Each structure stands twice: as C-alpha cells, then as structure tokens.
Tab-separated table of C-alpha atoms and ligand atoms in Angstrom:
chain	number	residue	atom	x	y	z
A	732	MET	CA	-64.666	-156.243	-88.885
A	733	ARG	CA	-64.301	-152.477	-88.650
A	734	ALA	CA	-65.423	-150.849	-91.866
A	735	ARG	CA	-66.409	-147.305	-91.034
A	736	ARG	CA	-63.220	-145.520	-89.957
A	737	PRO	CA	-60.490	-144.739	-92.507
A	738	GLY	CA	-57.456	-145.377	-90.260
A	739	LEU	CA	-55.560	-148.552	-89.554
A	740	PHE	CA	-55.666	-150.227	-86.151
A	741	ILE	CA	-52.876	-152.635	-85.115
A	742	SER	CA	-52.580	-154.289	-81.695
A	743	PHE	CA	-49.615	-156.139	-80.209
A	744	GLU	CA	-50.265	-158.889	-77.706
A	745	GLY	CA	-48.284	-161.538	-75.875
A	746	GLY	CA	-47.030	-162.579	-72.474
A	747	ASP	CA	-44.896	-160.366	-70.285
A	748	GLY	CA	-41.378	-159.770	-71.617
A	749	ALA	CA	-42.211	-160.763	-75.206
A	750	GLY	CA	-40.495	-157.646	-76.598
A	751	LYS	CA	-43.593	-155.746	-77.698
A	752	SER	CA	-42.260	-152.236	-77.064
A	753	SER	CA	-39.117	-152.578	-79.186
A	754	GLN	CA	-41.066	-154.157	-82.038
A	755	ILE	CA	-43.736	-151.456	-81.848
A	756	GLY	CA	-41.003	-148.802	-82.053
A	757	ARG	CA	-39.555	-150.469	-85.146
A	758	LEU	CA	-42.948	-150.792	-86.815
A	759	ALA	CA	-43.864	-147.169	-86.083
A	760	ASP	CA	-40.556	-145.982	-87.612
A	761	HIS	CA	-41.110	-148.199	-90.643
A	762	LEU	CA	-44.657	-146.956	-91.283
A	763	ARG	CA	-43.618	-143.305	-90.752
A	764	ARG	CA	-40.909	-143.787	-93.363
A	765	LEU	CA	-43.689	-144.912	-95.702
A	766	GLY	CA	-45.392	-141.561	-95.061
A	767	MET	CA	-48.055	-142.653	-92.583
A	768	THR	CA	-49.076	-140.749	-89.468
A	769	VAL	CA	-48.642	-143.184	-86.595
A	770	ARG	CA	-49.983	-142.952	-83.074
A	771	VAL	CA	-48.350	-145.359	-80.601
A	772	THR	CA	-50.261	-146.056	-77.426
A	773	ARG	CA	-50.752	-148.747	-74.787
A	774	GLU	CA	-53.215	-150.513	-72.523
A	775	PRO	CA	-54.000	-150.272	-69.771
A	776	GLY	CA	-53.190	-146.614	-70.407
A	777	GLY	CA	-53.040	-144.164	-73.274
A	778	THR	CA	-54.945	-141.342	-71.543
A	779	ASP	CA	-54.397	-139.632	-68.183
A	780	ASN	CA	-57.419	-141.409	-66.696
A	781	ALA	CA	-56.431	-144.781	-68.088
A	782	GLU	CA	-52.831	-144.373	-66.887
A	783	ALA	CA	-54.222	-143.742	-63.385
A	784	VAL	CA	-56.201	-147.007	-63.656
A	785	ARG	CA	-53.054	-148.765	-64.936
A	786	LYS	CA	-51.229	-147.831	-61.761
A	787	LEU	CA	-53.941	-149.530	-59.674
A	788	LEU	CA	-53.642	-152.697	-61.741
A	789	VAL	CA	-49.940	-153.227	-62.288
A	790	THR	CA	-48.629	-152.368	-58.828
A	791	GLY	CA	-49.296	-154.032	-55.489
A	792	LYS	CA	-49.885	-157.621	-54.487
A	793	ALA	CA	-50.954	-160.307	-56.985
A	794	GLU	CA	-54.150	-161.027	-55.027
A	795	SER	CA	-55.214	-157.402	-54.559
A	796	TRP	CA	-57.860	-157.616	-57.318
A	797	GLY	CA	-59.914	-160.553	-58.547
A	798	PRO	CA	-60.425	-161.167	-62.284
A	799	LEU	CA	-63.877	-159.515	-62.431
A	800	ALA	CA	-62.613	-156.319	-60.782
A	801	GLU	CA	-59.547	-156.390	-63.052
A	802	SER	CA	-61.649	-156.715	-66.165
A	803	LEU	CA	-63.964	-153.882	-65.126
A	804	LEU	CA	-60.954	-151.656	-64.458
A	805	VAL	CA	-59.249	-152.416	-67.778
A	806	ASN	CA	-62.518	-151.905	-69.609
A	807	ALA	CA	-63.098	-148.549	-67.918
A	808	ALA	CA	-59.607	-147.542	-69.011
A	809	ARG	CA	-60.280	-148.927	-72.507
A	810	ALA	CA	-63.543	-146.988	-72.918
A	811	ASP	CA	-61.705	-143.738	-72.140
A	812	HIS	CA	-58.783	-144.697	-74.413
A	813	LEU	CA	-61.108	-145.520	-77.315
A	814	ASP	CA	-63.117	-142.321	-76.949
A	815	ARG	CA	-60.249	-139.887	-76.505
A	816	VAL	CA	-57.419	-141.414	-78.532
A	817	ILE	CA	-58.157	-144.446	-80.702
A	818	ARG	CA	-61.443	-143.524	-82.420
A	819	PRO	CA	-60.432	-139.899	-83.151
A	820	ALA	CA	-57.103	-141.054	-84.633
A	821	LEU	CA	-58.815	-143.692	-86.793
A	822	ASP	CA	-61.351	-141.088	-87.923
A	823	ARG	CA	-58.442	-138.863	-89.053
A	824	GLY	CA	-57.050	-141.756	-91.082
A	825	ASP	CA	-54.020	-142.346	-88.835
A	826	VAL	CA	-52.362	-145.626	-87.968
A	827	VAL	CA	-52.890	-146.579	-84.320
A	828	ILE	CA	-50.508	-149.127	-82.829
A	829	THR	CA	-51.432	-150.233	-79.345
A	830	ASP	CA	-49.286	-152.231	-76.940
A	831	ARG	CA	-52.086	-154.591	-75.769
A	832	PHE	CA	-55.835	-154.323	-76.303
A	833	ALA	CA	-58.943	-156.424	-75.631
A	834	ASP	CA	-57.287	-159.808	-76.319
A	835	SER	CA	-55.241	-159.201	-73.156
A	836	THR	CA	-58.471	-159.115	-71.146
A	837	THR	CA	-59.634	-162.359	-72.746
A	838	ALA	CA	-56.252	-163.991	-72.048
A	839	TYR	CA	-55.385	-162.604	-68.589
A	840	GLN	CA	-58.788	-162.231	-66.939
A	841	GLY	CA	-61.107	-164.420	-69.012
A	842	ILE	CA	-58.954	-167.518	-69.492
A	843	ALA	CA	-55.866	-167.417	-67.205
A	844	GLY	CA	-57.779	-165.656	-64.398
A	845	GLY	CA	-60.795	-167.965	-64.765
A	846	LEU	CA	-63.472	-165.274	-65.183
A	847	GLY	CA	-64.791	-167.037	-68.270
A	848	GLU	CA	-64.946	-165.957	-71.867
A	849	ALA	CA	-68.679	-165.194	-71.835
A	850	THR	CA	-68.222	-162.318	-69.365
A	851	VAL	CA	-65.172	-160.808	-71.056
A	852	GLU	CA	-66.748	-161.100	-74.496
A	853	ALA	CA	-69.943	-159.400	-73.281
A	854	LEU	CA	-67.895	-156.496	-71.896
A	855	ARG	CA	-65.828	-156.392	-75.078
A	856	ALA	CA	-68.937	-156.075	-77.244
A	857	ILE	CA	-70.159	-153.133	-75.148
A	858	VAL	CA	-66.826	-151.307	-74.859
A	859	VAL	CA	-65.107	-152.037	-78.185
A	860	GLY	CA	-68.126	-152.567	-80.427
A	861	ASP	CA	-67.024	-152.597	-84.067
A	862	ASP	CA	-63.675	-150.950	-83.341
A	863	GLU	CA	-61.656	-154.160	-83.270
A	864	PRO	CA	-58.076	-154.101	-84.592
A	865	ASP	CA	-57.479	-154.713	-88.307
A	866	LEU	CA	-54.411	-156.744	-87.366
A	867	THR	CA	-53.220	-158.294	-84.104
A	868	ILE	CA	-49.612	-159.418	-83.796
A	869	ILE	CA	-49.205	-162.008	-81.039
A	870	LEU	CA	-45.588	-162.297	-79.918
A	871	ASP	CA	-45.107	-165.826	-78.643
A	872	LEU	CA	-42.259	-167.149	-76.529
A	873	PRO	CA	-41.685	-169.616	-73.688
A	874	VAL	CA	-42.886	-168.274	-70.350
A	875	GLU	CA	-39.543	-168.638	-68.555
A	876	VAL	CA	-37.789	-166.597	-71.242
A	877	GLY	CA	-40.436	-163.862	-71.094
A	878	LEU	CA	-40.424	-163.684	-67.314
A	879	SER	CA	-36.650	-163.454	-67.096
A	880	ARG	CA	-36.661	-160.657	-69.708
A	881	ALA	CA	-39.443	-158.861	-67.800
A	882	ARG	CA	-37.602	-159.237	-64.485
A	883	GLY	CA	-34.430	-157.957	-66.153
A	884	ARG	CA	-36.273	-154.673	-66.786
A	885	GLY	CA	-36.597	-154.370	-63.012
A	886	ASP	CA	-39.633	-152.093	-63.177
A	887	ALA	CA	-42.259	-151.679	-60.481
A	888	ASP	CA	-45.135	-152.687	-62.801
A	889	SER	CA	-44.724	-156.339	-61.950
A	890	ARG	CA	-48.026	-157.371	-60.381
A	891	PHE	CA	-49.001	-159.676	-63.257
A	892	GLU	CA	-45.497	-161.180	-63.543
A	893	SER	CA	-45.769	-162.040	-59.833
A	894	LYS	CA	-48.816	-164.273	-60.461
A	895	GLY	CA	-46.418	-167.082	-61.297
A	896	VAL	CA	-45.384	-169.423	-64.067
A	897	ALA	CA	-48.606	-171.509	-64.196
A	898	TYR	CA	-50.689	-168.338	-64.679
A	899	GLN	CA	-48.292	-167.093	-67.365
A	900	GLU	CA	-48.446	-170.448	-69.138
A	901	ARG	CA	-52.248	-170.183	-69.221
A	902	VAL	CA	-51.843	-166.662	-70.665
A	903	ARG	CA	-49.539	-167.989	-73.391
A	904	GLN	CA	-51.929	-170.798	-74.324
A	905	ALA	CA	-54.857	-168.362	-74.229
A	906	PHE	CA	-53.222	-166.062	-76.808
A	907	LEU	CA	-52.547	-169.053	-79.064
A	908	ALA	CA	-56.199	-170.101	-78.738
A	909	ILE	CA	-57.347	-166.540	-79.550
A	910	ALA	CA	-55.176	-166.641	-82.697
A	911	ARG	CA	-56.714	-169.959	-83.791
A	912	LYS	CA	-60.205	-168.531	-83.292
A	913	ASN	CA	-59.477	-165.310	-85.210
A	914	PRO	CA	-57.233	-166.291	-88.127
A	915	ASP	CA	-58.276	-163.305	-90.264
A	916	ARG	CA	-57.145	-160.790	-87.648
A	917	CYS	CA	-54.332	-162.490	-85.704
A	918	VAL	CA	-50.797	-163.446	-86.696
A	919	VAL	CA	-48.587	-165.360	-84.253
A	920	VAL	CA	-44.916	-164.385	-84.456
A	921	ASP	CA	-42.182	-166.431	-82.779
A	922	ALA	CA	-40.466	-163.929	-80.450
A	923	THR	CA	-37.449	-166.104	-79.579
A	924	PRO	CA	-35.069	-165.052	-82.407
A	925	ASP	CA	-33.124	-161.779	-82.468
A	926	GLU	CA	-35.066	-158.506	-82.688
A	927	ALA	CA	-34.341	-157.931	-86.385
A	928	SER	CA	-35.624	-161.386	-87.421
A	929	VAL	CA	-38.758	-160.957	-85.320
A	930	PHE	CA	-39.337	-157.615	-87.014
A	931	ASP	CA	-38.972	-159.205	-90.474
A	932	ALA	CA	-41.934	-161.465	-89.651
A	933	ILE	CA	-43.957	-158.504	-88.383
A	934	GLU	CA	-43.164	-156.399	-91.451
A	935	ASP	CA	-44.274	-159.291	-93.629
A	936	ALA	CA	-47.635	-159.592	-91.786
A	937	VAL	CA	-48.239	-155.840	-91.946
A	938	GLY	CA	-47.280	-155.741	-95.638
A	939	LYS	CA	-49.803	-158.484	-96.419
A	940	MET	CA	-52.520	-156.660	-94.520
A	941	LEU	CA	-51.770	-153.368	-96.305
A	942	GLY	CA	-51.794	-155.190	-99.652
A	943	ALA	CA	-55.159	-156.784	-98.867
A	944	ARG	CA	-56.691	-153.392	-98.039
A	945	GLN	CA	-55.784	-151.833	-101.389
B	472	TMP	P1	-47.607	-154.353	-70.070
B	472	TMP	O1	-46.622	-154.287	-68.975
B	472	TMP	O2	-47.346	-155.426	-71.045
B	472	TMP	O3	-47.874	-153.057	-70.705
B	472	TMP	O4	-49.035	-154.756	-69.422
B	472	TMP	C1	-49.335	-154.530	-68.116
B	472	TMP	C2	-49.989	-155.732	-67.508
B	472	TMP	O5	-51.407	-155.598	-67.573
B	472	TMP	C3	-49.630	-157.054	-68.174
B	472	TMP	O6	-49.021	-157.886	-67.208
B	472	TMP	C4	-50.958	-157.628	-68.591
B	472	TMP	C5	-51.983	-156.851	-67.841
B	472	TMP	N1	-53.257	-156.658	-68.561
B	472	TMP	C6	-54.356	-157.419	-68.198
B	472	TMP	O7	-54.256	-158.250	-67.300
B	472	TMP	N2	-55.540	-157.225	-68.868
B	472	TMP	C7	-55.676	-156.326	-69.882
B	472	TMP	O8	-56.757	-156.199	-70.456
B	472	TMP	C8	-54.519	-155.541	-70.248
B	472	TMP	C9	-54.644	-154.541	-71.359
B	472	TMP	C10	-53.338	-155.743	-69.572
C-alpha cells in the first residue's frame, strides 16, 4: 500500500485488444471534468528512454527475447518511467493513469512466459517498491476476441500477439489469478459489452476507490 505520495495511481491491465486505450481516454476525461489533473501514460514506455526499450520489445520475432531478458528490459523502462514521470506526478498530487504496469510483467513474463513469479516479484520489489497502484482495472475478455481486435488495429507492435493463442490464454488466466490474490487493489471488468457499458463498470470502481480515500 502506497501511503506517502498525495496523488492517485491507477493502472489498466488485460490481454491484447481488451480496449484499454479507449477506456483510459474516457476515464481521463471524466476525472478532468471533476477538476483533477490527470497524466496518462503507458508501459513499456512513458519516457523517451522507455519508448526506445518498448520498440525493442514489441517489434520483431516472437522468439527474439526470452522471458528473463524481457522482464529485465521492461523493468529498466519501468525504473526510468517511475523516476521521471510517475513519482513526480504523484508527489504533485496528480492522477496517473497508466496503460499497463508491473502486473503485465507478472502475467506475460512470470506466468505465461514461464519465468516464475519469484523472479518477477523480486524485481518488482526493487523497481516499484511502495509505489504500487491504488487501483488496477483488469479488462477481461476471451482471447480470440482480443486478438481479432488487436489484429484489426494492424499496427507493427504485434510481437506479443504473435506468440499465439495458448500464450494469450495463459496471460488471461494470469491476470485473473493476480486479481484473486490482490482483491483490495484489483477490479476485474468484463470487456465484452459495448464501450459505454464497460466504462460504467470502471467509473463505478473508481468512484468506490475515491469514496474510500476520503
Ligand atoms: P500494449 O500494446 O498493450 O501497450 O503492450 C505492449 C506489449 O507489451 C503487450 O503485448 C504486453 C507486453 N508487455 C509485457 O510483456 N510485459 C510488461 O511488463 C509490459 C508492461 C508489457
């Protein structure tokens, strides 16, 4: 639990094509209308250095990095992102909404990639420390639906999508397991309905969290 910094830290997680970016846009607009200063960011990425690392990770062949190398790269990017963007914004009292954070490393590298939770959790403790999100929204939907949405985007950042359906299914189950282990921080939202209904569920979760902090 992060107690020291005055800001609010929200992460969005889920498989590829779960609709995180549109929901993050809606939530940012909503919180700005309530008068909050909102910083939207993403992982891997969020700083120039971390975006350069992102390019190494999300392009190229599926087998070009193993799970240990992947987790070291995302953690290097995360350390820079935390130092330059996330911690300063939280210290100013801003809301930070990040499209993916450390749960993605647990799900993709630790569980689906087979690196093991002990290694990813050890790295997480070093890199993230006490600066864990106040709230994590996990957008859940069947793998085939997510992959077809992600392919529909037709972007070049498709290295993880290309790891196949079995890998993506392990990612989905991993996020659900993370939610069960961290019920105080994580809320699972069904991402299959239309965008507006999905957002209603997110708004509800954020409202409860804001209420609990007052
Ligand atoms: P995005 O396209 O959802 O922004 O994420 C890029 C890819 O990076 C996505 O397929 C998941 C992957 N990823 C990891 O494997 N480990 C991580 O720690 C993070 C943050 C992302």
